[in-house]
mmCIF file of C-alpha atoms in Angstrom:
data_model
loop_
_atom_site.group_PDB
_atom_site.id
_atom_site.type_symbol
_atom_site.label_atom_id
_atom_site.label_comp_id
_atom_site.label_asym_id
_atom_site.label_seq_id
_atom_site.Cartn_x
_atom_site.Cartn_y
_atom_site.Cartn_z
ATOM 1 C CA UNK J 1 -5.695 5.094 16.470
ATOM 2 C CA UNK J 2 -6.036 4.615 12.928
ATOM 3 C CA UNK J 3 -5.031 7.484 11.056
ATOM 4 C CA UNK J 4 -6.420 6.906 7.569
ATOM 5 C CA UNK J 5 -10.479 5.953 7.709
ATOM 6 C CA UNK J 6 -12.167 4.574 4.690
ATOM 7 C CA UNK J 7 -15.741 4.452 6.331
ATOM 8 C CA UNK J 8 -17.417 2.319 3.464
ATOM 9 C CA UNK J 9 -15.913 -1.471 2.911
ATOM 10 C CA UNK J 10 -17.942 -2.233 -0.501
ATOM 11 C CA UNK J 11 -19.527 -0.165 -2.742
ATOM 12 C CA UNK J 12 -21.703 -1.676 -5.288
ATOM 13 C CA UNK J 13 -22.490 0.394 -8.405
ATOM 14 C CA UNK J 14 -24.512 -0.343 -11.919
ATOM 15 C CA UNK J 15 -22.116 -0.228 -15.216
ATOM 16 C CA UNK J 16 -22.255 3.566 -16.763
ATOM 17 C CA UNK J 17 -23.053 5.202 -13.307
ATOM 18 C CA UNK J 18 -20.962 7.277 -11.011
ATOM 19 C CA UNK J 19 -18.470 5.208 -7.924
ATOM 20 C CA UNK J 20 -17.693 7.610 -5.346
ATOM 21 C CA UNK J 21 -15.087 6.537 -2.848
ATOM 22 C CA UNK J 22 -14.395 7.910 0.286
ATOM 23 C CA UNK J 23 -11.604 8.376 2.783
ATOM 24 C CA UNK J 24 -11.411 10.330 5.866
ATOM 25 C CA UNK J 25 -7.783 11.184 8.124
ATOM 26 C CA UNK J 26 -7.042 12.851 11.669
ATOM 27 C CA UNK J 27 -3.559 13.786 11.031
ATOM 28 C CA UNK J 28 -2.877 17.055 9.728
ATOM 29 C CA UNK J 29 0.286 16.587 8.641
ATOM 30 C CA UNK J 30 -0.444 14.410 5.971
ATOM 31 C CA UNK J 31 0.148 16.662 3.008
ATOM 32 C CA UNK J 32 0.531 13.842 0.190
ATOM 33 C CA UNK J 33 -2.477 11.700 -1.022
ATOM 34 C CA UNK J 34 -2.542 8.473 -3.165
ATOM 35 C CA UNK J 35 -4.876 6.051 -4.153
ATOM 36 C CA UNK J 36 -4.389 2.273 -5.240
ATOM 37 C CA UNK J 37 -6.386 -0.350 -6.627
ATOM 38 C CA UNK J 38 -5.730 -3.974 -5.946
ATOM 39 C CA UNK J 39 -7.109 -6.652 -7.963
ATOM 40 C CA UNK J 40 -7.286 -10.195 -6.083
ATOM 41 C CA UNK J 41 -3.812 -11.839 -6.001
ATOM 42 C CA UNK J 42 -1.911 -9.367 -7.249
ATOM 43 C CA UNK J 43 -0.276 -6.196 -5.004
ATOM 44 C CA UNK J 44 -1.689 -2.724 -5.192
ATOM 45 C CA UNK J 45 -0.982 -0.562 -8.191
ATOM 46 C CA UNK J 46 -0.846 3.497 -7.919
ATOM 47 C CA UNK J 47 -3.962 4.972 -9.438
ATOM 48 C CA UNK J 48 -3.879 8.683 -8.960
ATOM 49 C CA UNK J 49 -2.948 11.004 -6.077
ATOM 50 C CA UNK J 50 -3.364 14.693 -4.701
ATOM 51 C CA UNK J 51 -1.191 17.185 -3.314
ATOM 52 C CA UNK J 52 -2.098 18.947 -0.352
ATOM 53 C CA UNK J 53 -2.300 22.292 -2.341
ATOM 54 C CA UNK J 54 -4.681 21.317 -5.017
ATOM 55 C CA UNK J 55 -8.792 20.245 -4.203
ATOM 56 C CA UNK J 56 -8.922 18.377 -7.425
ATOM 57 C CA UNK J 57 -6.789 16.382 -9.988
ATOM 58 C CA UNK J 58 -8.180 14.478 -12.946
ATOM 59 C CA UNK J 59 -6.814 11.386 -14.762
ATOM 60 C CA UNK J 60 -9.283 10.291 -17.658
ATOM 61 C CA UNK J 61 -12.401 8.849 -15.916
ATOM 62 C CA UNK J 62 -10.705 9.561 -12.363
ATOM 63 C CA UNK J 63 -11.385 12.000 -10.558
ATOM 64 C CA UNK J 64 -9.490 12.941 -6.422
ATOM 65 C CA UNK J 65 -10.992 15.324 -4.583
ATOM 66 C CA UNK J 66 -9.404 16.904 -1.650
ATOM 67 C CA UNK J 67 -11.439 19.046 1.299
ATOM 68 C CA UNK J 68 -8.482 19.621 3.456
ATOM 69 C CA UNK J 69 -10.568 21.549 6.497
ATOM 70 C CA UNK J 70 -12.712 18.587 6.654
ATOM 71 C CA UNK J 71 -9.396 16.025 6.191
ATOM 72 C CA UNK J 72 -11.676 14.056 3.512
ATOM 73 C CA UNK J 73 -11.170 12.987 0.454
ATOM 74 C CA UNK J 74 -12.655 11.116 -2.157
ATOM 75 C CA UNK J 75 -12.279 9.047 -5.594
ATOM 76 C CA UNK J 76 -15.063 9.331 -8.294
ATOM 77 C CA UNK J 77 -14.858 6.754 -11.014
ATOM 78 C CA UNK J 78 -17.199 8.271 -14.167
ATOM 79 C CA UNK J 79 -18.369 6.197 -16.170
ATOM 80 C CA UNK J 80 -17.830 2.741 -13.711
ATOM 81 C CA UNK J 81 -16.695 -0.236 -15.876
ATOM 82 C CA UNK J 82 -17.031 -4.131 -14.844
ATOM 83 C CA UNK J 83 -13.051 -3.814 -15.174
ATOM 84 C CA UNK J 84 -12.846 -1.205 -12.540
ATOM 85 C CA UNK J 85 -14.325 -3.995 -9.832
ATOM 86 C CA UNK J 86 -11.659 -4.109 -7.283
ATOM 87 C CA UNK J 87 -10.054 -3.428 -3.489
ATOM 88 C CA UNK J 88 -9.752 0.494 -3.013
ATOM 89 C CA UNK J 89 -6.899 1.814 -1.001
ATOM 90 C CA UNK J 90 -7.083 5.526 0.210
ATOM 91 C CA UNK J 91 -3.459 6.511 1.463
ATOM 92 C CA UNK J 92 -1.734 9.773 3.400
ATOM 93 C CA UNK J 93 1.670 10.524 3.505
ATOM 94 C CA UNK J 94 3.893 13.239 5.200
ATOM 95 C CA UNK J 95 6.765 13.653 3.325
ATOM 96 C CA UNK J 96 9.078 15.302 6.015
ATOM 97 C CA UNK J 97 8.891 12.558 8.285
ATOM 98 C CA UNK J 98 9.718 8.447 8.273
ATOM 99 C CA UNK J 99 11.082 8.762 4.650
ATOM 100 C CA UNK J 100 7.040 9.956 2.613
ATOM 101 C CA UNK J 101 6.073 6.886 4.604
ATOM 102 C CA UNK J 102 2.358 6.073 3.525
ATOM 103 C CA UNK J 103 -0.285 5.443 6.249
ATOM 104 C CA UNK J 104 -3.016 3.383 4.535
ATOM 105 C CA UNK J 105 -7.168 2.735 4.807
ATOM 106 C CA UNK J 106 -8.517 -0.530 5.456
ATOM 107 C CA UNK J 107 -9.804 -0.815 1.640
ATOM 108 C CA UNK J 108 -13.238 -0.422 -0.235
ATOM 109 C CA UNK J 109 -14.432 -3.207 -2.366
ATOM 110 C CA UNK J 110 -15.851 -1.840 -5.567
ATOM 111 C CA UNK J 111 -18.102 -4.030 -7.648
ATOM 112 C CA UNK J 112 -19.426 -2.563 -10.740
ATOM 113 C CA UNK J 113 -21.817 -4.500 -12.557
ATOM 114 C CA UNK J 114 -22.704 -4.973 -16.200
ATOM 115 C CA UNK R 1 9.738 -4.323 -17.130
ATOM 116 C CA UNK R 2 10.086 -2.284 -14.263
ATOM 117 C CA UNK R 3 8.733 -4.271 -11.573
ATOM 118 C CA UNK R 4 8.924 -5.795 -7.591
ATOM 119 C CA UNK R 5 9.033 -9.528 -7.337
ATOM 120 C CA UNK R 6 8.312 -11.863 -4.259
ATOM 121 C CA UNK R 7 9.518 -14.991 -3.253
ATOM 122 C CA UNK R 8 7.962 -17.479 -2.727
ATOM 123 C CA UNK R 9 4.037 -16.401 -3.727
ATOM 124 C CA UNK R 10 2.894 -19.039 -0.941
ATOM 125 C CA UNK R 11 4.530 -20.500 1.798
ATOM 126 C CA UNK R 12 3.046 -22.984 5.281
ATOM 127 C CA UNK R 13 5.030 -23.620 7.569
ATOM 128 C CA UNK R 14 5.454 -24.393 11.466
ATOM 129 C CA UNK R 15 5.472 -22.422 14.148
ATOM 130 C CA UNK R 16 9.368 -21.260 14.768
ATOM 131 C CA UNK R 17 11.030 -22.688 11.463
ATOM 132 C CA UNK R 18 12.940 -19.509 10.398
ATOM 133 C CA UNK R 19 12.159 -18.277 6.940
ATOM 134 C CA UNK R 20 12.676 -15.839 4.498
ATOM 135 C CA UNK R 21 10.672 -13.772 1.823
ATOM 136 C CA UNK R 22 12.657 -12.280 -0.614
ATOM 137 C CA UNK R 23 11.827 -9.214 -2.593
ATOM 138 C CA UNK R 24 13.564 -7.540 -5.515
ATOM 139 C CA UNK R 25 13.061 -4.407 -7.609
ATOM 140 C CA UNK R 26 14.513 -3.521 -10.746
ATOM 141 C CA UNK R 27 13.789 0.265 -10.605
ATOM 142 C CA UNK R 28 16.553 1.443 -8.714
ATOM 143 C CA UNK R 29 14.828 2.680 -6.230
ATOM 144 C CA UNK R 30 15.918 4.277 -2.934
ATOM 145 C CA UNK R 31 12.994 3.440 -0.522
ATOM 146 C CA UNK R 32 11.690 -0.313 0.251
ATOM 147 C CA UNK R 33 9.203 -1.141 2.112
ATOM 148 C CA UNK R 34 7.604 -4.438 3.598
ATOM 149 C CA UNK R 35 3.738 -4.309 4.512
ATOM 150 C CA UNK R 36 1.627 -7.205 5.755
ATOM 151 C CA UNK R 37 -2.597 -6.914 5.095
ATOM 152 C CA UNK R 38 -5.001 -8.328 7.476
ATOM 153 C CA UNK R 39 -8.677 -8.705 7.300
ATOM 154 C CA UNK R 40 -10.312 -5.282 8.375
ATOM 155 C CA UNK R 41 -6.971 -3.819 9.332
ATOM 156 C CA UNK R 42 -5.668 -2.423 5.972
ATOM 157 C CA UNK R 43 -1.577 -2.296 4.788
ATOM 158 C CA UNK R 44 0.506 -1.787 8.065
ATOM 159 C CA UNK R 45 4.082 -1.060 7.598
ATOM 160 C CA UNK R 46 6.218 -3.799 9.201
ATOM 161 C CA UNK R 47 9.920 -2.340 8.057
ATOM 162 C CA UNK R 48 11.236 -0.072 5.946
ATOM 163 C CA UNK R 49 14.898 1.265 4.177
ATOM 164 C CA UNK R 50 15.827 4.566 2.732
ATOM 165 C CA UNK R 51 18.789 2.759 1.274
ATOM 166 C CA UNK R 52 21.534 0.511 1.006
ATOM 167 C CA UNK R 53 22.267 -0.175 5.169
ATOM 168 C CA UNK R 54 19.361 2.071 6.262
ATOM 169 C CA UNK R 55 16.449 0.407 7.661
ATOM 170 C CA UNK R 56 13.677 1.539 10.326
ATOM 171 C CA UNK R 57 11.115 0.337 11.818
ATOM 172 C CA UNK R 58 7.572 0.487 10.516
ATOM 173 C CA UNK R 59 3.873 0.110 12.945
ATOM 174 C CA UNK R 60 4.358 -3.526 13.161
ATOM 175 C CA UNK R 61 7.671 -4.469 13.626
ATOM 176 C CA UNK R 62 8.009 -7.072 16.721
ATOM 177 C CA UNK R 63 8.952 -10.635 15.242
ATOM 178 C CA UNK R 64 10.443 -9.496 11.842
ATOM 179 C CA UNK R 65 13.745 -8.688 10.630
ATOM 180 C CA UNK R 66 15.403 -7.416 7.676
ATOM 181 C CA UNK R 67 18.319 -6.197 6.021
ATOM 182 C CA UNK R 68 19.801 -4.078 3.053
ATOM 183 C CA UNK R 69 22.969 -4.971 1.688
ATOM 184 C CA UNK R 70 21.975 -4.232 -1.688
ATOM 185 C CA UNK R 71 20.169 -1.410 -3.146
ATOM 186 C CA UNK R 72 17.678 -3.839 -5.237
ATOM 187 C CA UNK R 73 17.165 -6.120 -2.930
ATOM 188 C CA UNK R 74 15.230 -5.874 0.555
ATOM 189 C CA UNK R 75 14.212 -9.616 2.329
ATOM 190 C CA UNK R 76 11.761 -9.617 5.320
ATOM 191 C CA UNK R 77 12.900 -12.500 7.909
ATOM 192 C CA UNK R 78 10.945 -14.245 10.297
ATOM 193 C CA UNK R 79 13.431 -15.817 12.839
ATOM 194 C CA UNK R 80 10.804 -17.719 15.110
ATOM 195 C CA UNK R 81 6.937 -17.276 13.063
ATOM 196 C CA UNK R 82 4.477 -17.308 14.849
ATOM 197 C CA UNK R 83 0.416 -18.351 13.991
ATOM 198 C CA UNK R 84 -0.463 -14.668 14.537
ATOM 199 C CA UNK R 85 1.763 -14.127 11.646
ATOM 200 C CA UNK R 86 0.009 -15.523 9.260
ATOM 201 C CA UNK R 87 -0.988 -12.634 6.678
ATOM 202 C CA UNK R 88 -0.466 -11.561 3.400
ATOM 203 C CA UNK R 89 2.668 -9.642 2.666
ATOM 204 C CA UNK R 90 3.751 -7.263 0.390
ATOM 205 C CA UNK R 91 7.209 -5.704 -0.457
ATOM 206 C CA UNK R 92 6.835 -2.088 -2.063
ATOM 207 C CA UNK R 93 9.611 0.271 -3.284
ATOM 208 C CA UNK R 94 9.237 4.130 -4.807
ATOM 209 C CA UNK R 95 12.033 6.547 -6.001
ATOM 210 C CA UNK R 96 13.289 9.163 -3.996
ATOM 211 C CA UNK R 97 11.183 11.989 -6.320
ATOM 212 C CA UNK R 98 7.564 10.989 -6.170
ATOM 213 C CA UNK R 99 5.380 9.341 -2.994
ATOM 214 C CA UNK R 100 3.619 6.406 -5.755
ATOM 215 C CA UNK R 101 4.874 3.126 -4.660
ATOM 216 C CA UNK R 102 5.103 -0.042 -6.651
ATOM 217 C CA UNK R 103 4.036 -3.115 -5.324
ATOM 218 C CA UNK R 104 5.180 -7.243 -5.870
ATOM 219 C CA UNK R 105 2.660 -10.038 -6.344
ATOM 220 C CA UNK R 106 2.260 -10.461 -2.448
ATOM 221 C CA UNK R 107 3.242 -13.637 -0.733
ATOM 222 C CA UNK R 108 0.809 -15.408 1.305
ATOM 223 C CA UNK R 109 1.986 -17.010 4.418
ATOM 224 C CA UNK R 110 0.706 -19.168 6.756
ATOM 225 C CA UNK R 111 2.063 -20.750 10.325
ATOM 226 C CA UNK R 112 0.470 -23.446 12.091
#
């Protein structure tokens, strides 16, 4: 049963334009949300991430969104650059339980192009 | 530079030649982690440590060992690989006050 859905695995978007991500989850303890972007050969870095009781948090051109009754959430990218062209994880965590283990997506290949 | 490192970055090898990855961080960091990522089935947890001499299993845990003698350092052993072990692995570590983890390079293995 896998926990953490990302529904979409590549998005393909024009240079300048809007990338919306998505990620669904079934468990509703997860109160702790992260995303990560992974560039080929190298390991996932931390791009932004949500708490539970906010529906929105904002890092320059990235954007989380949080709808908690509909355990979704998503990651909007405004303006898309070439540079931003890379593997997508969505990830939960419940930070009372297994040490704030994460549970991760599958990944969403982003290509933006010039 | 804080950062995780991975050794080695590549590795083949034959089925049931033991081997170990080793992973360091220079954070001081409480929690390690080791993940492997498969085609279609995302980052699954194989073992994790809350610190030194504390380790628990992850989702994924049958054919791996590790160990925590020091807080930096966290290596994942394979006593006996296996083909079906052949992934991409990552070692991860994050601070007791935040849920962000930081990643190594990754170490791609293959068994034949």
């Amino acid at each position: 049963d896998q926990q953490v859905k990302q529904n979409s695995p590549s998005l393909s978007v024009q240079e300048g334009r809007i990338s919306i991500l998505n990620c669904d989850y079934t468990n509703s303890m997860f109160d702790y949300f992260l995303w990560y972007k992974k560039y080929p050969a190298e390991g996932p870095t931390f791009l932004i991430s949500i708490s539970s009781i906010k529906d929105k948090n904002e890092d320059g051109r990235f954007t989380v969104f949080l709808n908690k009754s509909a355990k979704h959430l998503s990651l909007h990218i405004v303006p898309s650059q070439p540079g931003d062209s890379a593997v997508y994880f969505c990830a939960a965590s419940s930070p009372n339980t297994n040490a704030g283990k994460s549970t991760f997506g599958d990944g969403t290949t982003l290509t933006v192009k010039p | 530079e804080a950062q995780v490192t991975q050794n080695p970055r590549y590795l083949i090898t034959v089925t049931g030649k033991k081997l170990t990855v080793t992973c360091s961080q220079n954070m001081n960091h409480e929690y390690m982690s080791w993940y492997r990522q498969d085609p279609g089935l995302g980052l699954r947890q194989i073992y994790y440590s809350m610190n030194v001499e504390v380790t628990d299993k992850g989702d994924v845990p049958e054919g791996y060992k590790v160990s925590r003698k020091e807080k930096r350092n966290f290596p994942l052993i394979l006593e006996s690989p296996s083909p079906n072990q052949t992934s991409l692995y990552f070692c991860a570590s994050r601070g007791h006050d935040g849920y962000e983890q930081y990643f190594g390079p990754g170490t791609r293995l293959t068994v034949t």
